[in-house]
Short mmCIF file of C-alpha atoms in Angstrom, two decimals:
data_model
loop_
_atom_site.label_atom_id
_atom_site.label_comp_id
_atom_site.label_asym_id
_atom_site.label_seq_id
_atom_site.Cartn_x
_atom_site.Cartn_y
_atom_site.Cartn_z
CA UNK A 1 15.70 -26.69 16.59
CA UNK A 2 16.17 -26.38 12.83
CA UNK A 3 12.91 -26.67 10.87
CA UNK A 4 12.05 -27.65 7.31
CA UNK A 5 9.97 -24.95 5.62
CA UNK A 6 8.22 -26.29 2.49
CA UNK A 7 7.20 -23.43 0.16
CA UNK A 8 4.13 -23.44 -2.06
CA UNK A 9 4.09 -21.89 -5.55
CA UNK A 10 2.13 -18.80 -4.52
CA UNK A 11 4.72 -17.90 -1.87
CA UNK A 12 7.53 -17.69 -4.43
CA UNK A 13 5.34 -15.81 -6.91
CA UNK A 14 4.37 -13.35 -4.16
CA UNK A 15 7.95 -12.81 -2.96
CA UNK A 16 10.84 -14.38 -4.90
CA UNK A 17 13.19 -13.49 -2.03
CA UNK A 18 11.17 -15.62 0.39
CA UNK A 19 13.94 -18.22 -0.11
CA UNK A 20 16.14 -16.03 2.11
CA UNK A 21 13.47 -15.25 4.76
CA UNK A 22 13.73 -18.27 7.08
CA UNK A 23 17.03 -17.49 8.86
CA UNK A 24 18.93 -20.63 9.95
CA UNK A 25 16.13 -23.05 8.94
CA UNK A 26 16.00 -25.28 5.87
CA UNK A 27 13.98 -24.29 2.80
CA UNK A 28 12.39 -27.03 0.70
CA UNK A 29 10.94 -26.37 -2.76
CA UNK A 30 8.95 -29.30 -4.23
CA UNK A 31 9.85 -29.97 -7.89
CA UNK A 32 6.15 -29.55 -8.71
CA UNK A 33 6.36 -25.92 -7.58
CA UNK A 34 9.08 -25.36 -10.21
CA UNK A 35 6.76 -26.87 -12.85
CA UNK A 36 3.95 -24.50 -11.85
CA UNK A 37 6.24 -21.47 -11.82
CA UNK A 38 7.44 -22.39 -15.31
CA UNK A 39 3.91 -21.73 -16.63
CA UNK A 40 4.18 -18.05 -15.62
CA UNK A 41 7.63 -17.22 -16.95
CA UNK A 42 6.39 -15.69 -20.23
CA UNK A 43 3.76 -13.47 -18.59
CA UNK A 44 4.34 -9.72 -18.87
CA UNK A 45 2.68 -9.16 -15.48
CA UNK A 46 4.36 -8.97 -12.08
CA UNK A 47 3.70 -12.72 -11.69
CA UNK A 48 5.82 -13.35 -14.79
CA UNK A 49 8.58 -11.09 -13.49
CA UNK A 50 8.62 -12.94 -10.17
CA UNK A 51 8.62 -16.34 -11.90
CA UNK A 52 11.70 -15.36 -13.92
CA UNK A 53 13.38 -14.01 -10.78
CA UNK A 54 12.80 -17.30 -8.90
CA UNK A 55 14.35 -19.22 -11.81
CA UNK A 56 17.45 -16.98 -11.75
CA UNK A 57 17.84 -17.37 -7.97
CA UNK A 58 17.63 -21.16 -8.17
CA UNK A 59 20.01 -21.28 -11.12
CA UNK A 60 22.60 -19.25 -9.19
CA UNK A 61 22.32 -21.71 -6.27
CA UNK A 62 22.74 -24.61 -8.69
CA UNK A 63 26.21 -23.30 -9.52
CA UNK A 64 27.21 -23.79 -5.88
CA UNK A 65 26.14 -27.43 -5.65
CA UNK A 66 23.39 -29.95 -6.17
CA UNK A 67 19.90 -28.70 -5.32
CA UNK A 68 18.91 -32.32 -4.71
CA UNK A 69 21.53 -32.78 -1.99
CA UNK A 70 21.17 -29.22 -0.66
CA UNK A 71 22.95 -25.88 -1.04
CA UNK A 72 23.92 -23.70 1.91
CA UNK A 73 21.85 -20.52 2.37
CA UNK A 74 23.45 -17.23 3.61
CA UNK A 75 21.94 -17.54 7.12
CA UNK A 76 23.05 -21.15 7.66
CA UNK A 77 20.06 -23.14 6.43
CA UNK A 78 20.01 -25.50 3.46
CA UNK A 79 17.99 -25.08 0.25
CA UNK A 80 16.74 -28.27 -1.41
CA UNK A 81 14.50 -29.17 -4.34
CA UNK A 82 12.61 -32.39 -3.54
CA UNK A 83 10.10 -34.78 -5.08
CA UNK A 84 8.31 -37.90 -3.82
CA UNK A 85 6.54 -41.01 -5.09
CA UNK A 86 4.14 -40.87 -2.18
CA UNK A 87 0.38 -40.49 -2.86
CA UNK A 88 -2.21 -38.76 -0.69
CA UNK A 89 -5.24 -40.70 0.64
CA UNK A 90 -7.75 -41.70 -2.04
CA UNK A 91 -10.36 -39.46 -0.41
CA UNK A 92 -8.40 -36.46 -1.76
CA UNK A 93 -8.01 -37.80 -5.28
CA UNK A 94 -10.55 -35.36 -6.75
CA UNK A 95 -8.62 -32.30 -5.58
CA UNK A 96 -6.09 -30.34 -7.62
CA UNK A 97 -3.40 -32.84 -8.70
CA UNK A 98 -0.43 -30.47 -8.41
CA UNK A 99 -1.51 -29.38 -4.92
CA UNK A 100 -1.68 -33.07 -3.95
CA UNK A 101 1.90 -33.64 -5.10
CA UNK A 102 3.16 -30.58 -3.21
CA UNK A 103 1.40 -31.73 -0.04
CA UNK A 104 2.84 -35.23 -0.57
CA UNK A 105 6.39 -33.82 -0.48
CA UNK A 106 5.60 -32.03 2.80
CA UNK A 107 4.14 -35.15 4.42
CA UNK A 108 7.05 -37.28 3.19
CA UNK A 109 9.56 -34.87 4.76
CA UNK A 110 7.58 -34.77 8.01
CA UNK A 111 7.82 -38.56 8.34
CA UNK A 112 11.39 -39.07 6.99
CA UNK A 113 13.00 -36.26 9.01
CA UNK A 114 11.17 -36.14 12.37
CA UNK A 115 14.16 -34.37 13.96
CA UNK A 116 13.34 -31.27 11.83
CA UNK A 117 9.68 -30.22 12.20
CA UNK A 118 8.04 -29.71 8.81
CA UNK A 119 6.14 -26.44 8.28
CA UNK A 120 4.13 -25.97 5.07
CA UNK A 121 4.05 -22.31 3.92
CA UNK A 122 1.28 -21.27 1.54
CA UNK A 123 -0.92 -18.24 0.89
CA UNK A 124 -3.76 -20.51 -0.25
CA UNK A 125 -6.30 -20.60 2.61
CA UNK A 126 -7.98 -23.83 1.45
CA UNK A 127 -4.64 -25.56 1.02
CA UNK A 128 -3.67 -24.64 4.60
CA UNK A 129 -6.92 -26.24 5.78
CA UNK A 130 -6.21 -29.41 3.78
CA UNK A 131 -2.64 -29.53 5.11
CA UNK A 132 -3.91 -29.19 8.67
CA UNK A 133 -6.36 -32.06 8.10
CA UNK A 134 -3.39 -34.23 7.06
CA UNK A 135 -1.49 -33.43 10.28
CA UNK A 136 0.86 -30.83 8.79
CA UNK A 137 1.75 -27.53 10.42
CA UNK A 138 0.58 -24.95 7.85
CA UNK A 139 1.21 -21.20 7.98
CA UNK A 140 0.60 -18.12 5.84
CA UNK A 141 3.54 -16.14 4.46
CA UNK A 142 4.07 -12.42 4.62
CA UNK A 143 7.53 -11.04 5.26
CA UNK A 144 6.24 -7.77 6.75
CA UNK A 145 2.68 -8.64 7.74
CA UNK A 146 1.06 -6.02 9.92
CA UNK A 147 -2.56 -6.46 10.92
CA UNK A 148 -4.66 -3.59 9.63
CA UNK A 149 -5.80 -2.81 13.19
CA UNK A 150 -2.15 -2.23 14.13
CA UNK A 151 -1.38 0.05 11.17
CA UNK A 152 0.41 3.29 12.04
CA UNK A 153 -2.28 6.00 12.29
CA UNK A 154 -0.05 9.09 12.16
CA UNK A 155 -1.82 10.57 15.19
CA UNK A 156 -1.62 10.47 18.98
CA UNK A 157 -2.83 12.40 22.06
CA UNK A 158 -0.81 13.84 24.97
CA UNK A 159 -1.75 15.49 28.27
CA UNK A 160 0.29 18.67 28.79
CA UNK A 161 0.25 21.75 31.09
CA UNK A 162 -2.30 24.47 30.27
CA UNK A 163 0.30 27.07 29.31
CA UNK A 164 1.71 24.70 26.64
CA UNK A 165 -1.72 24.46 24.99
CA UNK A 166 -2.00 28.26 25.06
CA UNK A 167 1.50 28.59 23.60
CA UNK A 168 0.44 26.64 20.48
CA UNK A 169 -1.94 29.46 19.46
CA UNK A 170 0.80 32.12 19.37
CA UNK A 171 2.56 33.06 16.08
CA UNK A 172 5.74 31.06 15.47
CA UNK A 173 4.96 28.69 18.33
CA UNK A 174 7.16 25.66 19.02
CA UNK A 175 6.92 23.46 22.09
CA UNK A 176 8.87 20.48 23.38
CA UNK A 177 6.88 17.71 25.06
CA UNK A 178 8.04 14.78 27.16
CA UNK A 179 8.49 11.45 25.37
CA UNK A 180 8.71 13.05 21.94
CA UNK A 181 11.65 10.77 21.05
CA UNK A 182 9.04 8.04 20.50
CA UNK A 183 7.18 10.14 17.91
CA UNK A 184 7.56 9.58 14.17
CA UNK A 185 8.45 12.48 11.86
CA UNK A 186 5.34 14.55 11.02
CA UNK A 187 3.20 12.60 13.47
CA UNK A 188 0.22 14.66 14.63
CA UNK A 189 -0.49 15.29 18.30
CA UNK A 190 -3.63 16.53 19.99
CA UNK A 191 -2.35 18.39 23.04
CA UNK A 192 -4.88 18.26 25.90
CA UNK A 193 -4.88 20.47 28.95
CA UNK A 194 -4.22 18.34 32.06
CA UNK A 195 -6.77 20.31 34.07
CA UNK A 196 -9.37 20.76 31.31
CA UNK A 197 -9.36 18.02 28.61
CA UNK A 198 -11.71 20.08 26.41
CA UNK A 199 -8.99 22.75 26.11
CA UNK A 200 -6.88 21.41 23.22
CA UNK A 201 -4.47 22.36 20.46
CA UNK A 202 -3.46 20.47 17.32
CA UNK A 203 0.22 20.11 16.46
CA UNK A 204 2.65 18.21 14.27
CA UNK A 205 6.02 16.85 15.37
CA UNK A 206 8.77 18.44 13.30
CA UNK A 207 11.67 15.97 13.57
CA UNK A 208 14.17 18.40 12.01
CA UNK A 209 13.58 20.98 14.75
CA UNK A 210 12.81 18.45 17.48
CA UNK A 211 9.66 20.40 18.38
CA UNK A 212 5.89 20.20 18.08
CA UNK A 213 4.68 22.94 15.73
CA UNK A 214 1.14 24.18 14.96
CA UNK A 215 -0.67 23.20 11.77
CA UNK A 216 -0.39 25.49 8.75
CA UNK A 217 -2.29 28.72 9.42
CA UNK A 218 -5.33 29.94 7.49
CA UNK A 219 -6.63 26.62 6.13
CA UNK A 220 -9.55 26.38 8.53
CA UNK A 221 -10.76 29.94 7.98
CA UNK A 222 -9.86 30.54 4.32
CA UNK A 223 -9.96 26.96 3.03
CA UNK A 224 -8.26 25.50 -0.02
CA UNK A 225 -10.15 25.93 -3.30
CA UNK A 226 -13.30 26.52 -1.26
CA UNK A 227 -12.80 23.41 0.87
CA UNK A 228 -12.46 23.73 4.64
CA UNK A 229 -11.66 20.79 6.95
CA UNK A 230 -14.74 19.54 8.75
CA UNK A 231 -12.99 17.58 11.48
CA UNK A 232 -9.61 17.08 13.13
CA UNK A 233 -8.50 14.27 10.78
CA UNK A 234 -9.22 16.40 7.71
CA UNK A 235 -7.19 19.23 9.28
CA UNK A 236 -4.26 16.82 9.67
CA UNK A 237 -4.62 15.53 6.09
CA UNK A 238 -4.79 19.07 4.67
CA UNK A 239 -1.67 20.02 6.62
CA UNK A 240 0.22 17.12 4.99
CA UNK A 241 -0.92 17.71 1.42
CA UNK A 242 -0.22 21.48 1.64
CA UNK A 243 3.25 21.13 3.21
CA UNK A 244 5.91 21.40 0.48
CA UNK A 245 8.59 19.89 2.73
CA UNK A 246 6.74 16.55 2.77
CA UNK A 247 7.28 14.85 -0.60
CA UNK A 248 5.34 11.62 0.06
CA UNK A 249 1.92 11.55 1.73
CA UNK A 250 -0.20 8.47 2.44
CA UNK A 251 -3.86 8.88 3.41
CA UNK A 252 -5.81 5.81 4.50
CA UNK A 253 -9.52 6.08 5.15
CA UNK A 254 -12.88 4.49 4.50
CA UNK A 255 -15.29 5.74 1.85
CA UNK A 256 -16.49 9.29 2.39
CA UNK A 257 -13.73 10.57 4.66
CA UNK A 258 -12.67 13.17 2.07
CA UNK A 259 -9.18 11.87 1.34
CA UNK A 260 -9.37 12.22 -2.47
CA UNK A 261 -11.23 15.54 -2.43
CA UNK A 262 -8.69 17.13 -0.05
CA UNK A 263 -5.75 15.85 -2.10
CA UNK A 264 -7.20 17.23 -5.36
CA UNK A 265 -8.10 20.58 -3.76
CA UNK A 266 -4.54 20.95 -2.43
CA UNK A 267 -3.09 19.93 -5.80
CA UNK A 268 -5.18 22.48 -7.71
CA UNK A 269 -4.27 25.19 -5.20
CA UNK A 270 -0.53 24.43 -5.47
CA UNK A 271 -0.65 24.37 -9.29
CA UNK A 272 -3.03 27.23 -10.14
CA UNK A 273 -2.65 29.70 -7.25
CA UNK A 274 0.78 29.17 -5.73
CA UNK A 275 2.50 27.89 -8.87
CA UNK A 276 4.74 25.56 -6.85
CA UNK A 277 4.16 22.74 -9.34
CA UNK A 278 3.65 22.86 -13.10
CA UNK A 279 0.87 20.30 -13.34
CA UNK A 280 -1.52 18.11 -11.35
CA UNK A 281 -1.13 14.48 -12.49
CA UNK A 282 -3.87 12.09 -11.37
CA UNK A 283 -4.17 8.34 -11.83
CA UNK A 284 -5.78 5.27 -10.33
CA UNK A 285 -5.45 1.51 -10.97
CA UNK A 286 -7.86 -0.01 -13.48
CA UNK A 287 -9.79 -2.60 -11.48
CA UNK A 288 -13.56 -2.96 -12.01
CA UNK A 289 -16.08 -3.38 -9.20
CA UNK A 290 -17.97 -6.57 -10.07
CA UNK A 291 -18.05 -7.85 -13.66
CA UNK A 292 -16.03 -5.93 -16.24
CA UNK A 293 -17.84 -4.32 -19.21
CA UNK A 294 -15.13 -5.43 -21.64
CA UNK A 295 -12.91 -3.45 -24.00
CA UNK A 296 -13.55 0.28 -24.34
CA UNK A 297 -13.34 2.16 -27.66
CA UNK A 298 -11.58 5.42 -28.39
CA UNK A 299 -8.36 7.21 -27.50
CA UNK A 300 -6.44 6.68 -24.25
CA UNK A 301 -8.30 9.58 -22.65
CA UNK A 302 -11.66 8.17 -23.76
CA UNK A 303 -10.75 4.71 -22.46
CA UNK A 304 -9.69 6.18 -19.09
CA UNK A 305 -12.83 8.32 -18.65
CA UNK A 306 -15.00 5.62 -16.97
CA UNK A 307 -12.20 4.82 -14.50
CA UNK A 308 -11.38 8.46 -13.80
CA UNK A 309 -14.98 9.67 -13.41
CA UNK A 310 -14.70 9.81 -9.58
CA UNK A 311 -11.74 12.17 -10.02
CA UNK A 312 -13.64 14.30 -12.53
CA UNK A 313 -16.64 14.47 -10.16
CA UNK A 314 -14.40 15.85 -7.43
CA UNK A 315 -12.74 18.38 -9.76
CA UNK A 316 -16.08 19.71 -11.02
CA UNK A 317 -17.35 19.93 -7.44
CA UNK A 318 -14.30 22.04 -6.58
CA UNK A 319 -14.86 24.22 -9.67
CA UNK A 320 -18.31 25.00 -8.23
CA UNK A 321 -19.98 24.82 -11.64
CA UNK A 322 -23.63 25.82 -11.88
CA UNK A 323 -26.17 23.98 -14.02
CA UNK A 324 -25.88 26.73 -16.61
CA UNK A 325 -22.07 26.32 -16.68
CA UNK A 326 -22.42 22.61 -17.33
CA UNK A 327 -25.00 23.21 -20.07
CA UNK A 328 -22.53 25.62 -21.65
CA UNK A 329 -19.97 22.80 -21.82
CA UNK A 330 -17.72 23.84 -18.96
CA UNK A 331 -16.05 21.10 -16.95
CA UNK A 332 -12.86 19.38 -15.88
CA UNK A 333 -11.58 19.33 -19.46
CA UNK A 334 -10.82 23.06 -19.17
CA UNK A 335 -8.00 22.25 -16.74
CA UNK A 336 -6.72 19.52 -19.06
CA UNK A 337 -6.83 21.85 -22.09
CA UNK A 338 -4.89 24.50 -20.15
CA UNK A 339 -2.22 21.92 -19.30
CA UNK A 340 -2.87 22.27 -15.56
CA UNK A 341 -4.13 18.72 -15.06
CA UNK A 342 -3.21 15.43 -16.71
CA UNK A 343 -4.77 11.97 -16.51
CA UNK A 344 -2.10 9.26 -16.54
CA UNK A 345 -2.53 5.52 -17.15
CA UNK A 346 -0.32 3.65 -14.68
CA UNK A 347 0.28 1.03 -17.38
CA UNK A 348 2.67 3.40 -19.17
CA UNK A 349 4.44 5.04 -16.21
CA UNK A 350 7.52 2.77 -16.17
CA UNK A 351 10.65 4.52 -17.46
CA UNK A 352 9.27 8.02 -16.99
CA UNK A 353 10.85 10.77 -14.89
CA UNK A 354 8.25 13.20 -13.55
CA UNK A 355 9.66 16.50 -12.18
CA UNK A 356 7.79 19.58 -10.90
CA UNK A 357 4.41 17.89 -10.61
CA UNK A 358 1.82 17.17 -7.95
CA UNK A 359 0.91 13.50 -8.31
CA UNK A 360 -2.18 11.84 -6.83
CA UNK A 361 -2.55 8.04 -7.00
CA UNK A 362 -6.10 7.24 -5.93
CA UNK A 363 -7.26 3.74 -4.86
CA UNK A 364 -3.62 2.80 -4.16
CA UNK A 365 -4.76 -0.19 -2.06
CA UNK A 366 -5.23 -2.07 -5.36
CA UNK A 367 -1.52 -1.82 -6.19
CA UNK A 368 1.10 -4.41 -5.26
CA UNK A 369 4.24 -3.33 -3.34
CA UNK A 370 6.30 -3.68 -6.53
CA UNK A 371 3.88 -1.49 -8.52
CA UNK A 372 3.99 1.20 -5.84
CA UNK A 373 7.79 1.09 -5.89
CA UNK A 374 7.72 1.54 -9.68
CA UNK A 375 5.45 4.59 -9.33
CA UNK A 376 7.32 6.33 -6.48
CA UNK A 377 10.69 5.83 -8.18
CA UNK A 378 9.37 7.88 -11.14
CA UNK A 379 9.26 11.01 -8.93
CA UNK A 380 11.67 13.72 -10.08
CA UNK A 381 12.92 16.98 -8.53
CA UNK A 382 10.30 19.18 -6.85
CA UNK A 383 7.53 16.58 -7.22
CA UNK A 384 5.10 15.65 -4.46
CA UNK A 385 3.14 12.38 -4.51
CA UNK A 386 -0.04 11.53 -2.62
CA UNK A 387 -1.28 7.93 -2.20
CA UNK A 388 -4.87 7.52 -1.05
CA UNK A 389 -7.00 4.44 -0.50
CA UNK A 390 -9.07 2.18 1.71
CA UNK A 391 -7.45 -1.20 2.54
CA UNK A 392 -10.91 -2.64 3.26
CA UNK A 393 -12.10 -2.05 -0.33
CA UNK A 394 -9.76 -4.12 -2.51
CA UNK A 395 -10.65 -5.30 -6.02
CA UNK A 396 -7.23 -6.72 -6.96
CA UNK A 397 -7.33 -10.52 -6.36
CA UNK A 398 -3.56 -10.68 -5.77
CA UNK A 399 -3.38 -8.43 -2.69
CA UNK A 400 -5.26 -8.17 0.59
CA UNK A 401 -5.70 -5.65 3.41
CA UNK A 402 -2.26 -6.37 4.88
CA UNK A 403 0.05 -6.81 1.89
CA UNK A 404 -1.12 -4.18 -0.60
CA UNK A 405 1.13 -1.40 -1.85
CA UNK A 406 -0.51 1.39 0.18
CA UNK A 407 -0.07 -0.35 3.54
CA UNK A 408 3.46 -1.38 2.50
CA UNK A 409 4.42 2.28 1.93
CA UNK A 410 2.89 3.36 5.25
CA UNK A 411 4.97 0.79 7.14
CA UNK A 412 8.22 1.51 5.29
CA UNK A 413 8.09 5.34 5.33
CA UNK A 414 6.65 6.12 8.78
CA UNK A 415 10.11 7.03 10.16
CA UNK A 416 11.26 9.10 7.18
CA UNK A 417 11.45 12.89 7.41
CA UNK A 418 10.14 13.53 3.89
CA UNK A 419 7.02 11.39 4.38
CA UNK A 420 3.81 11.83 6.32
CA UNK A 421 0.73 9.71 6.99
CA UNK A 422 -2.74 10.04 8.46
CA UNK A 423 -5.52 7.48 8.91
CA UNK A 424 -9.01 8.99 8.59
CA UNK A 425 -12.03 7.38 10.22
CA UNK A 426 -14.83 9.96 10.29
CA UNK A 427 -16.94 10.10 7.15
CA UNK A 428 -18.19 13.48 5.90
CA UNK A 429 -19.77 12.60 2.52
CA UNK A 430 -23.29 12.38 3.93
CA UNK A 431 -25.12 10.96 6.93
CA UNK A 432 -26.33 8.05 4.79
CA UNK A 433 -22.85 7.26 3.39
CA UNK A 434 -21.37 7.30 6.90
CA UNK A 435 -24.11 5.00 8.20
CA UNK A 436 -23.65 2.61 5.27
CA UNK A 437 -19.86 2.50 5.77
CA UNK A 438 -20.36 1.53 9.41
CA UNK A 439 -23.32 -0.85 9.13
CA UNK A 440 -22.86 -2.69 5.84
#
C-alpha cells in the first residue's frame, strides 16, 4: 500500500536528499516548510547549505511538472507541495503557528486520502507527541540510524584449539579460523582455548592475507612514548594507531578510557622517533560545556588555547615534565616551535590538502556527517587520521548519539581495508573517574 510521507522542516535541513528516501511512496512537503527553509538560505552554516540544496532539488523537479499536481520521483512515488485552509483545534492555538500549519496539512491529507496512510516525519520530539495526540502516525527520520548499543565494536571472541592459541605467540604467526568470512577488515579477535578459557591470545584479522595475525610486537613491554596499554582494549587501540597500513582509525569510548592519550602518544612516536610523518596535527570542535564565556582575545593560537587545553595536558603528561621543567618554561609549545605539532582550527580546514601528517580529531562526536566528510576528504598522500570521541557526551545541539559524524564514519568504513575501529569501555584515568562514568 502506497503511503503519504509528510516531511517537516527539520528533516529536509538534516538531510536534503530525504526526498529520495521513501522508495515507491509519496512525499508531501507542506508549503509552510518551504517558507521556514527560506529563512536559512543565507546562513553560512551547514543548515544554510542544506536549505539551498533543498531549493535546488525542488526547482529541478518543478521543471518536470507542477509540484501542486505532483511530480514523479525516481523510485515511483510522487512528490507534491501542499497547503490547506484547515485549522487545528482551538486548544492548540497557543503553540507555534508554523508547526500548527504543517500539522494541519498532514491531518487534511489523512482525511482526504484515506486510501494512502499519512505518516508525519519529523525530528522534533515534541511535535511527534502533538501529532500522535491528533491521531497522526508520527515517526523520526534517520536514513542510517543505528542504535548506539548496536554500534560495531571492532572486537569479537572465538573458541579455538589449544595449538592455535600457542601458534599466535610464535614469530611471524598467521592462523586461519572458521567463520572468518564474517569478520570485518582489522577486526580484533580474542582467541580462547577450548579446553582452558583463561589461555588466550589477541589477534587482528588481516583481510588482505585472509588470516588472523598477532598484534604489533613490543608495544606492551617497551611502550610508546612511555605509555603502555593497561588492558586489552588499549592494546587493540594502540595496534590501530601504530599500524601505518590503516589510514583511518575511529576510537569510541567513554571518558577516561585513554583514547586521546594513546592517539597522541602514537602520533608523537611516529613523527619524532620513526619519522613516518612530518607533523602531528591536532584539532577538536569548538563547543562549550555549559554557558559560553564569550569572545576570546588574541591570535588564533591564543583563541584556541582554552579549547585545546585537554590536548596540551596530554602532551605535557607524555613529555614527563618535572615541576622544575615547568617552572623553567618548558611545555607543549616546544613541539609547536620545532614544527613537530600543529594546532588546527576546523573552521579553516576546507580547501586544504594535508599530506604526510598524522591527524587527530578529538571529540569528533560533536561533528555532523557532512563536517566529518569535509575533514577526511582533506587527507593527502601518506596521511593518517584518527577520530576519537564519546557519543554519550555531545554538546552540539544539531546531532545526537546515533547521527553524529563519528558514528556515521564507524558505520560507513567498517568493511574497508584501510580503516579500523575499536570501542573502549574500561576506564583507566582513575578509580574515581571510572566510578563517576558508571554511576553518574
